[in-house]
Short mmCIF file of C-alpha atoms in Angstrom, two decimals:
data_model
loop_
_atom_site.label_atom_id
_atom_site.label_comp_id
_atom_site.label_asym_id
_atom_site.label_seq_id
_atom_site.Cartn_x
_atom_site.Cartn_y
_atom_site.Cartn_z
CA UNK A 1 202.97 67.11 88.13
CA UNK A 2 200.14 68.50 90.22
CA UNK A 3 197.97 71.47 89.57
CA UNK A 4 199.46 74.94 90.33
CA UNK A 5 199.37 75.62 94.12
CA UNK A 6 195.86 76.34 95.17
CA UNK A 7 195.26 78.99 97.82
CA UNK A 8 194.68 77.30 101.19
CA UNK A 9 191.11 77.15 102.39
CA UNK A 10 189.84 76.04 105.78
CA UNK A 11 186.96 73.58 105.62
CA UNK A 12 184.51 72.08 108.12
CA UNK A 13 185.08 68.82 109.91
CA UNK A 14 181.52 68.06 111.05
CA UNK A 15 178.56 67.26 108.82
CA UNK A 16 175.17 68.83 109.66
CA UNK A 17 172.30 66.41 110.18
CA UNK A 18 170.09 68.30 107.77
CA UNK A 19 170.31 71.10 105.19
CA UNK A 20 168.04 72.65 102.57
CA UNK A 21 170.43 71.74 99.73
CA UNK A 22 173.38 69.33 99.56
CA UNK A 23 175.84 69.91 96.73
CA UNK A 24 178.07 67.07 95.49
CA UNK A 25 181.35 68.57 94.31
CA UNK A 26 183.51 71.38 95.55
CA UNK A 27 184.62 72.73 92.19
CA UNK A 28 183.78 76.13 90.79
CA UNK A 29 180.27 75.08 89.65
CA UNK A 30 179.32 73.59 92.97
CA UNK A 31 180.74 76.54 94.87
CA UNK A 32 178.94 79.14 92.70
CA UNK A 33 175.67 77.25 93.06
CA UNK A 34 176.14 77.17 96.80
CA UNK A 35 176.91 80.88 96.82
CA UNK A 36 173.71 81.75 95.03
CA UNK A 37 171.63 79.50 97.30
CA UNK A 38 173.27 80.79 100.47
CA UNK A 39 172.61 84.37 99.41
CA UNK A 40 168.93 83.47 99.30
CA UNK A 41 168.98 82.31 102.90
CA UNK A 42 169.06 78.51 102.35
CA UNK A 43 171.25 76.21 104.44
CA UNK A 44 173.78 74.49 102.18
CA UNK A 45 176.33 71.69 102.41
CA UNK A 46 179.12 71.33 99.86
CA UNK A 47 180.71 67.86 99.93
CA UNK A 48 184.03 67.42 98.07
CA UNK A 49 185.63 63.99 97.81
CA UNK A 50 189.11 65.51 97.34
CA UNK A 51 190.27 69.04 97.70
CA UNK A 52 188.27 72.23 97.08
CA UNK A 53 188.81 73.22 93.43
CA UNK A 54 191.40 70.43 93.21
CA UNK A 55 190.64 69.21 89.73
CA UNK A 56 189.74 71.17 86.51
CA UNK A 57 188.50 74.13 88.49
CA UNK A 58 192.14 75.04 89.29
CA UNK A 59 193.72 73.69 86.10
CA UNK A 60 191.89 75.71 83.40
CA UNK A 61 193.08 78.82 81.56
CA UNK A 62 191.20 81.25 83.76
CA UNK A 63 189.41 82.93 80.84
CA UNK A 64 186.09 84.65 81.68
CA UNK A 65 184.54 85.35 78.30
CA UNK A 66 181.33 85.74 76.39
CA UNK A 67 183.17 85.88 73.03
CA UNK A 68 183.14 82.86 70.75
CA UNK A 69 180.68 81.01 72.97
CA UNK A 70 178.06 78.79 71.40
CA UNK A 71 175.15 81.10 70.55
CA UNK A 72 172.94 79.05 72.81
CA UNK A 73 175.33 79.88 75.69
CA UNK A 74 175.98 83.56 75.06
CA UNK A 75 173.27 84.94 77.39
CA UNK A 76 174.56 82.84 80.25
CA UNK A 77 178.19 83.71 79.55
CA UNK A 78 177.47 87.46 79.26
CA UNK A 79 175.82 87.43 82.64
CA UNK A 80 178.73 85.44 84.07
CA UNK A 81 181.27 88.07 82.95
CA UNK A 82 179.20 90.76 84.70
CA UNK A 83 179.03 88.63 87.86
CA UNK A 84 182.81 88.03 87.74
CA UNK A 85 183.37 91.80 87.76
CA UNK A 86 181.59 91.97 91.10
CA UNK A 87 182.97 88.73 92.58
CA UNK A 88 185.81 90.19 94.64
CA UNK A 89 183.32 92.46 96.46
CA UNK A 90 180.75 89.66 96.89
CA UNK A 91 183.21 87.22 98.45
CA UNK A 92 185.44 89.77 100.20
CA UNK A 93 188.59 88.21 98.71
CA UNK A 94 190.83 88.21 95.66
CA UNK A 95 189.66 85.99 92.83
CA UNK A 96 192.07 87.52 90.40
CA UNK A 97 189.41 88.84 88.05
CA UNK A 98 190.53 91.67 85.71
CA UNK A 99 188.52 92.91 82.77
CA UNK A 100 191.49 92.88 80.41
CA UNK A 101 189.90 91.90 77.06
CA UNK A 102 190.32 88.75 74.92
CA UNK A 103 191.30 88.47 71.25
CA UNK A 104 190.69 85.59 68.88
CA UNK A 105 193.18 86.18 66.00
CA UNK A 106 192.63 84.99 62.43
CA UNK A 107 195.30 83.79 59.98
CA UNK A 108 192.91 83.15 57.04
CA UNK A 109 189.88 84.55 55.34
CA UNK A 110 187.93 81.49 56.30
CA UNK A 111 188.70 82.11 59.98
CA UNK A 112 187.71 85.79 59.65
CA UNK A 113 184.44 84.70 58.08
CA UNK A 114 183.73 82.39 61.05
CA UNK A 115 184.38 85.26 63.46
CA UNK A 116 182.02 87.46 61.49
CA UNK A 117 179.34 84.72 61.52
CA UNK A 118 179.67 84.44 65.28
CA UNK A 119 179.51 88.22 65.64
CA UNK A 120 176.22 88.31 63.71
CA UNK A 121 174.82 85.69 66.04
CA UNK A 122 175.99 87.67 69.07
CA UNK A 123 174.59 91.06 68.10
CA UNK A 124 171.26 90.65 70.00
CA UNK A 125 173.22 90.32 73.26
CA UNK A 126 174.91 93.75 72.96
CA UNK A 127 178.41 92.51 73.79
CA UNK A 128 181.50 94.66 73.41
CA UNK A 129 182.74 92.29 70.68
CA UNK A 130 184.00 93.78 67.40
CA UNK A 131 186.26 92.85 64.51
CA UNK A 132 189.63 94.56 64.33
CA UNK A 133 192.19 94.72 61.52
CA UNK A 134 195.48 92.97 61.60
CA UNK A 135 197.23 96.23 62.36
CA UNK A 136 194.87 97.06 65.24
CA UNK A 137 195.29 93.50 66.63
CA UNK A 138 199.05 93.94 66.61
CA UNK A 139 198.62 97.24 68.45
CA UNK A 140 196.56 95.49 71.13
CA UNK A 141 199.09 92.69 71.43
CA UNK A 142 202.28 94.38 72.46
CA UNK A 143 205.31 92.82 70.86
CA UNK A 144 203.49 90.67 68.28
CA UNK A 145 205.98 89.75 65.52
CA UNK A 146 203.87 87.68 63.22
CA UNK A 147 201.14 89.03 60.88
CA UNK A 148 197.49 88.25 61.44
CA UNK A 149 194.62 89.07 59.08
CA UNK A 150 192.39 90.36 61.88
CA UNK A 151 190.84 89.42 65.13
CA UNK A 152 187.65 89.28 67.16
CA UNK A 153 188.20 91.57 70.10
CA UNK A 154 186.01 91.73 73.21
CA UNK A 155 187.26 94.34 75.64
CA UNK A 156 184.53 93.41 78.11
CA UNK A 157 185.90 89.89 78.60
CA UNK A 158 188.44 89.18 81.33
CA UNK A 159 190.47 86.71 83.27
CA UNK A 160 190.56 85.36 86.81
CA UNK A 161 192.85 83.13 88.77
CA UNK A 162 191.61 79.50 89.06
CA UNK A 163 193.88 78.80 91.98
CA UNK A 164 192.39 81.69 93.93
CA UNK A 165 188.76 81.85 92.84
CA UNK A 166 187.43 78.57 94.29
CA UNK A 167 189.13 78.95 97.67
CA UNK A 168 187.93 82.60 97.87
CA UNK A 169 184.31 81.55 97.25
CA UNK A 170 184.58 78.60 99.67
CA UNK A 171 185.81 80.94 102.36
CA UNK A 172 182.96 83.34 101.78
CA UNK A 173 180.48 80.46 101.95
CA UNK A 174 181.64 79.43 105.39
CA UNK A 175 181.52 83.02 106.64
CA UNK A 176 177.96 83.18 105.33
CA UNK A 177 176.99 80.08 107.26
CA UNK A 178 177.26 77.31 104.68
CA UNK A 179 179.12 74.05 105.49
CA UNK A 180 182.01 73.14 103.17
CA UNK A 181 183.58 69.73 103.76
CA UNK A 182 186.66 68.40 101.89
CA UNK A 183 187.83 64.76 101.63
CA UNK A 184 184.26 63.53 102.20
CA UNK A 185 182.81 61.66 99.25
CA UNK A 186 179.15 61.31 98.61
CA UNK A 187 178.61 57.68 97.87
CA UNK A 188 174.94 57.72 96.83
CA UNK A 189 171.68 59.59 96.92
CA UNK A 190 169.27 58.92 99.77
CA UNK A 191 165.78 58.41 98.40
CA UNK A 192 162.31 57.70 99.78
CA UNK A 193 158.91 57.71 98.18
CA UNK A 194 160.37 58.20 94.72
CA UNK A 195 162.24 61.38 95.52
CA UNK A 196 165.58 62.53 96.81
CA UNK A 197 165.70 63.11 100.57
CA UNK A 198 169.43 63.51 101.10
CA UNK A 199 172.89 62.03 100.51
CA UNK A 200 174.87 59.14 101.83
CA UNK A 201 178.48 60.20 102.48
CA UNK A 202 181.44 58.27 103.69
CA UNK A 203 180.88 59.92 107.08
CA UNK A 204 177.16 59.23 107.27
CA UNK A 205 173.78 60.49 106.01
CA UNK A 206 172.69 64.05 105.60
CA UNK A 207 169.04 64.87 105.03
CA UNK A 208 168.27 67.47 102.35
CA UNK A 209 165.23 68.76 100.43
CA UNK A 210 167.31 68.98 97.25
CA UNK A 211 170.62 67.64 96.00
CA UNK A 212 172.79 69.13 93.22
CA UNK A 213 175.33 66.99 91.43
CA UNK A 214 178.22 69.25 90.33
CA UNK A 215 180.80 66.50 89.96
CA UNK A 216 182.57 67.52 86.76
CA UNK A 217 184.37 64.62 85.14
CA UNK A 218 182.92 62.32 87.86
CA UNK A 219 179.27 63.06 87.25
CA UNK A 220 178.71 60.30 84.69
CA UNK A 221 180.04 57.70 87.13
CA UNK A 222 177.77 58.97 89.95
CA UNK A 223 174.66 58.77 87.73
CA UNK A 224 175.31 55.23 86.45
CA UNK A 225 173.38 53.46 89.18
CA UNK A 226 170.45 55.89 88.78
CA UNK A 227 169.41 54.70 85.30
CA UNK A 228 169.85 58.20 83.95
CA UNK A 229 171.17 58.86 80.43
CA UNK A 230 174.01 61.34 80.76
CA UNK A 231 176.34 61.13 77.73
CA UNK A 232 179.54 62.67 79.06
CA UNK A 233 183.17 61.85 78.27
CA UNK A 234 186.53 63.11 79.56
CA UNK A 235 189.07 65.13 77.49
CA UNK A 236 192.65 65.28 78.71
CA UNK A 237 193.91 68.93 78.43
CA UNK A 238 197.26 70.36 79.34
CA UNK A 239 198.87 73.73 80.05
CA UNK A 240 201.89 75.44 81.60
CA UNK A 241 202.75 78.58 83.48
CA UNK A 242 205.80 80.76 83.20
CA UNK A 243 207.65 82.98 85.63
CA UNK A 244 207.06 86.68 85.64
CA UNK A 245 208.13 88.64 82.54
CA UNK A 246 207.26 91.74 80.53
CA UNK A 247 204.93 90.73 77.71
CA UNK A 248 201.54 91.32 76.17
CA UNK A 249 198.64 92.14 78.46
CA UNK A 250 195.28 90.43 78.48
CA UNK A 251 194.60 87.12 76.75
CA UNK A 252 194.56 85.91 73.16
CA UNK A 253 193.89 82.77 71.12
CA UNK A 254 196.03 82.08 68.08
CA UNK A 255 196.02 79.13 65.77
CA UNK A 256 198.86 77.26 67.57
CA UNK A 257 198.78 78.59 71.11
CA UNK A 258 196.83 80.68 73.58
CA UNK A 259 197.98 82.75 76.49
CA UNK A 260 196.79 84.96 79.34
CA UNK A 261 198.65 87.23 81.71
CA UNK A 262 198.56 86.00 85.29
CA UNK A 263 198.15 88.06 88.40
CA UNK A 264 201.69 86.99 89.52
CA UNK A 265 203.22 88.50 86.35
CA UNK A 266 203.69 85.20 84.57
CA UNK A 267 201.59 83.65 81.82
CA UNK A 268 199.40 80.58 81.40
CA UNK A 269 200.15 79.11 77.93
CA UNK A 270 198.50 76.26 76.18
CA UNK A 271 197.81 74.74 72.77
CA UNK A 272 194.22 75.68 72.22
CA UNK A 273 193.66 73.43 69.32
CA UNK A 274 194.79 70.00 70.53
CA UNK A 275 193.58 67.63 73.29
CA UNK A 276 193.82 63.96 74.14
CA UNK A 277 190.88 61.56 74.31
CA UNK A 278 191.36 58.07 75.77
CA UNK A 279 189.12 55.35 74.40
CA UNK A 280 186.97 54.01 77.28
CA UNK A 281 183.86 51.88 77.50
CA UNK A 282 181.58 54.94 77.35
CA UNK A 283 183.30 55.90 74.03
CA UNK A 284 181.34 53.03 72.43
CA UNK A 285 178.21 53.46 74.50
CA UNK A 286 177.89 57.09 73.42
CA UNK A 287 179.49 56.86 69.95
CA UNK A 288 176.35 57.87 68.17
CA UNK A 289 175.89 60.85 70.44
CA UNK A 290 179.46 62.13 69.97
CA UNK A 291 179.88 61.33 66.30
CA UNK A 292 178.94 64.82 65.06
CA UNK A 293 181.45 66.39 67.44
CA UNK A 294 184.14 63.94 66.37
CA UNK A 295 183.48 64.80 62.69
CA UNK A 296 183.72 68.48 63.51
CA UNK A 297 186.77 68.41 65.82
CA UNK A 298 188.76 65.35 64.64
CA UNK A 299 191.77 67.50 63.60
CA UNK A 300 192.17 68.81 67.14
CA UNK A 301 191.94 65.46 68.97
CA UNK A 302 194.45 62.78 69.70
CA UNK A 303 192.73 59.47 70.27
CA UNK A 304 194.59 56.87 72.40
CA UNK A 305 194.02 53.38 73.77
CA UNK A 306 195.53 53.26 77.24
CA UNK A 307 194.96 52.10 80.78
CA UNK A 308 191.92 54.24 81.22
CA UNK A 309 189.76 51.69 79.41
CA UNK A 310 190.38 49.09 82.13
CA UNK A 311 190.12 51.63 84.92
CA UNK A 312 186.70 52.85 83.81
CA UNK A 313 185.51 49.32 83.10
CA UNK A 314 186.29 48.39 86.70
CA UNK A 315 184.34 51.46 87.82
CA UNK A 316 181.19 49.89 86.36
CA UNK A 317 181.11 47.48 89.25
CA UNK A 318 178.43 48.97 91.54
CA UNK A 319 179.20 49.74 95.14
CA UNK A 320 176.73 49.64 97.99
CA UNK A 321 176.33 52.83 100.04
CA UNK A 322 178.07 51.21 103.00
CA UNK A 323 181.13 50.21 100.87
CA UNK A 324 184.16 52.32 100.05
CA UNK A 325 183.32 54.00 96.77
CA UNK A 326 185.31 54.67 93.60
CA UNK A 327 185.30 58.33 94.63
CA UNK A 328 187.29 57.51 97.73
CA UNK A 329 189.75 55.25 95.85
CA UNK A 330 190.75 58.16 93.60
CA UNK A 331 190.29 61.43 95.39
CA UNK A 332 191.69 63.66 92.69
CA UNK A 333 192.20 63.16 88.94
CA UNK A 334 195.76 64.24 88.33
CA UNK A 335 196.77 63.21 84.79
CA UNK A 336 200.27 63.70 83.49
CA UNK A 337 200.91 66.86 81.45
CA UNK A 338 201.47 66.37 77.72
CA UNK A 339 204.91 67.87 77.51
CA UNK A 340 205.21 67.67 73.73
CA UNK A 341 202.02 69.79 73.31
CA UNK A 342 203.33 72.28 75.88
CA UNK A 343 206.72 72.49 74.10
CA UNK A 344 204.99 73.16 70.84
CA UNK A 345 202.77 75.86 72.38
CA UNK A 346 205.79 77.50 74.06
CA UNK A 347 207.75 77.49 70.84
CA UNK A 348 204.85 79.03 68.90
CA UNK A 349 204.48 81.69 71.61
CA UNK A 350 208.17 82.54 71.34
CA UNK A 351 207.97 82.86 67.54
CA UNK A 352 205.02 85.25 67.87
CA UNK A 353 206.30 87.24 70.84
CA UNK A 354 210.08 87.50 71.37
CA UNK A 355 209.41 88.16 75.08
CA UNK A 356 208.27 84.59 75.49
CA UNK A 357 211.64 83.30 74.30
CA UNK A 358 213.04 84.49 77.63
CA UNK A 359 210.26 82.87 79.63
CA UNK A 360 211.05 80.32 82.41
CA UNK A 361 208.56 77.44 82.54
CA UNK A 362 207.62 77.11 86.22
CA UNK A 363 205.20 74.27 86.00
CA UNK A 364 203.24 72.04 83.64
CA UNK A 365 199.96 70.27 84.46
CA UNK A 366 196.95 68.57 82.97
CA UNK A 367 193.31 68.07 83.84
CA UNK A 368 190.16 66.20 82.76
CA UNK A 369 187.43 68.25 81.05
CA UNK A 370 183.85 66.96 81.23
CA UNK A 371 182.35 67.15 77.75
CA UNK A 372 178.94 66.56 76.29
CA UNK A 373 178.04 65.79 72.62
CA UNK A 374 176.92 69.34 71.93
CA UNK A 375 179.58 71.05 74.16
CA UNK A 376 176.81 72.62 76.23
CA UNK A 377 176.41 71.94 79.92
CA UNK A 378 173.60 70.15 81.64
CA UNK A 379 171.95 72.51 84.12
CA UNK A 380 168.69 70.73 84.86
CA UNK A 381 166.31 69.08 87.21
CA UNK A 382 165.77 65.36 86.82
CA UNK A 383 162.09 64.57 86.24
CA UNK A 384 162.42 60.89 87.29
CA UNK A 385 163.98 61.92 90.63
CA UNK A 386 162.28 64.96 92.13
CA UNK A 387 164.66 66.97 94.24
CA UNK A 388 167.71 65.97 92.18
CA UNK A 389 169.49 68.51 90.00
CA UNK A 390 172.57 68.22 87.73
CA UNK A 391 175.10 70.86 86.74
CA UNK A 392 177.88 69.26 84.75
CA UNK A 393 179.37 68.76 81.24
CA UNK A 394 180.67 72.25 80.89
CA UNK A 395 183.01 71.18 78.12
CA UNK A 396 185.90 73.49 79.04
CA UNK A 397 183.65 76.51 79.66
CA UNK A 398 182.87 75.91 83.28
CA UNK A 399 185.19 78.30 85.02
CA UNK A 400 184.22 81.26 82.89
CA UNK A 401 180.47 80.81 83.09
CA UNK A 402 180.36 79.44 86.63
CA UNK A 403 178.80 82.44 88.43
CA UNK A 404 175.80 82.55 86.10
CA UNK A 405 175.58 78.71 85.83
CA UNK A 406 175.44 78.54 89.62
CA UNK A 407 172.75 81.17 89.73
CA UNK A 408 170.70 79.38 87.05
CA UNK A 409 171.04 76.08 88.93
CA UNK A 410 169.90 77.83 92.15
CA UNK A 411 166.90 79.25 90.22
CA UNK A 412 165.89 75.76 89.21
CA UNK A 413 166.35 74.39 92.74
CA UNK A 414 164.24 77.13 94.32
CA UNK A 415 161.63 77.33 91.57
CA UNK A 416 162.56 80.94 90.84
CA UNK A 417 162.28 82.64 87.46
CA UNK A 418 165.35 81.37 85.54
CA UNK A 419 168.20 83.79 84.88
CA UNK A 420 168.11 82.59 81.19
CA UNK A 421 165.99 80.16 79.30
CA UNK A 422 167.25 76.77 80.55
CA UNK A 423 165.85 74.79 77.60
CA UNK A 424 169.19 74.33 75.87
CA UNK A 425 170.69 72.85 79.02
CA UNK A 426 168.00 70.32 79.93
CA UNK A 427 169.13 66.77 80.64
CA UNK A 428 166.25 65.33 78.59
CA UNK A 429 167.73 66.66 75.30
CA UNK A 430 169.81 63.48 75.18
CA UNK A 431 166.82 61.19 75.40
CA UNK A 432 163.85 62.99 73.89
CA UNK A 433 164.88 62.58 70.27
CA UNK A 434 166.40 66.09 69.95
CA UNK A 435 169.80 64.78 68.73
CA UNK A 436 171.73 67.82 70.01
CA UNK A 437 174.77 68.79 67.98
CA UNK A 438 177.69 71.14 68.48
CA UNK A 439 177.60 74.47 66.74
CA UNK A 440 179.90 75.18 63.80
CA UNK A 441 180.21 78.89 64.54
CA UNK A 442 182.80 78.68 67.33
#
């Protein structure tokens, strides 16, 4: 089944001959990068091979949080939440953002200890996060019928609507003078004299002083001909939405399900502790990189041998810029929902909140998350290709931190003082001997 209905967005039909910055990918990261660049007066082109926000940018939970982020990501996430709170005014449209708070509940003393450890790491950032007792957590989660030992509560966190936010930003971009083109794949970079000078699209070339790759799950495939080491894999995640009902406000993560209230009165519900990973050729190529993450997260992963191995092996066949690309052959990744996981999450929700037992499941869907070995994004220039920048590998955090990630990427493109220290997000960490690893505190 496809993603929930995305708000319609009008896009451009004609490509400009030249722009200051061309962005590959019309998901939330590409759009937020374009927004920050356009606000600085630069001419920007966003090229999307499929539909605006058509993949994971409209299929995620919609959480906008600084809580339980990797400590290396907290500064970026905290800034993003503040930017989300202003986003409706900035774009002149409804993104669905509401500062409703998020709870991470704990069923065990070990989980409480992990929350306390994270809270200690987060104290320098002056977040609103605090530990609450089981009784206080129950008071914050109206109707909760199962005991919890406590929770990490961050009232400053919030939620937005993935099906609204991308289109709202895209519409604002066009009103501000940027060009946003859908169903127009970028086949390759245009280079001259050892640097990037534009992009080659299925509709022709566009000259640009800088190019940003914000291709999400497709970024690894795009970089393959460039001799860049970008260890990135795909994780198949699933969720559902219910019809409107009276239930708990805000959003919460529990051991066997997670939920958030939607703007339409329904809920997005998912199993926050289980995802599917298909074995593909890159699984072996990057096994050493991902081994620490696998050792840390193996209980939450289903590993499967399926048709994706052959599909991705075929994608390794290089295409010339004047040939139809893999990005045109598959415009939108639309994997099947994992209905057993959704049923389990819905059943757990109904046990915890009797209100959910009355819920009508309106739709189920799935999406592909772009993950890196340390679960941190790449937001970085590429030293070997001046003028080329990458913003990818957001590992399930992209929607929530997109406004700040886009601003940081724009800082790097323009040579401005970075919003936060970008060192943790540099591409070279995968090739300079750093051996980046996922944190154990989240």
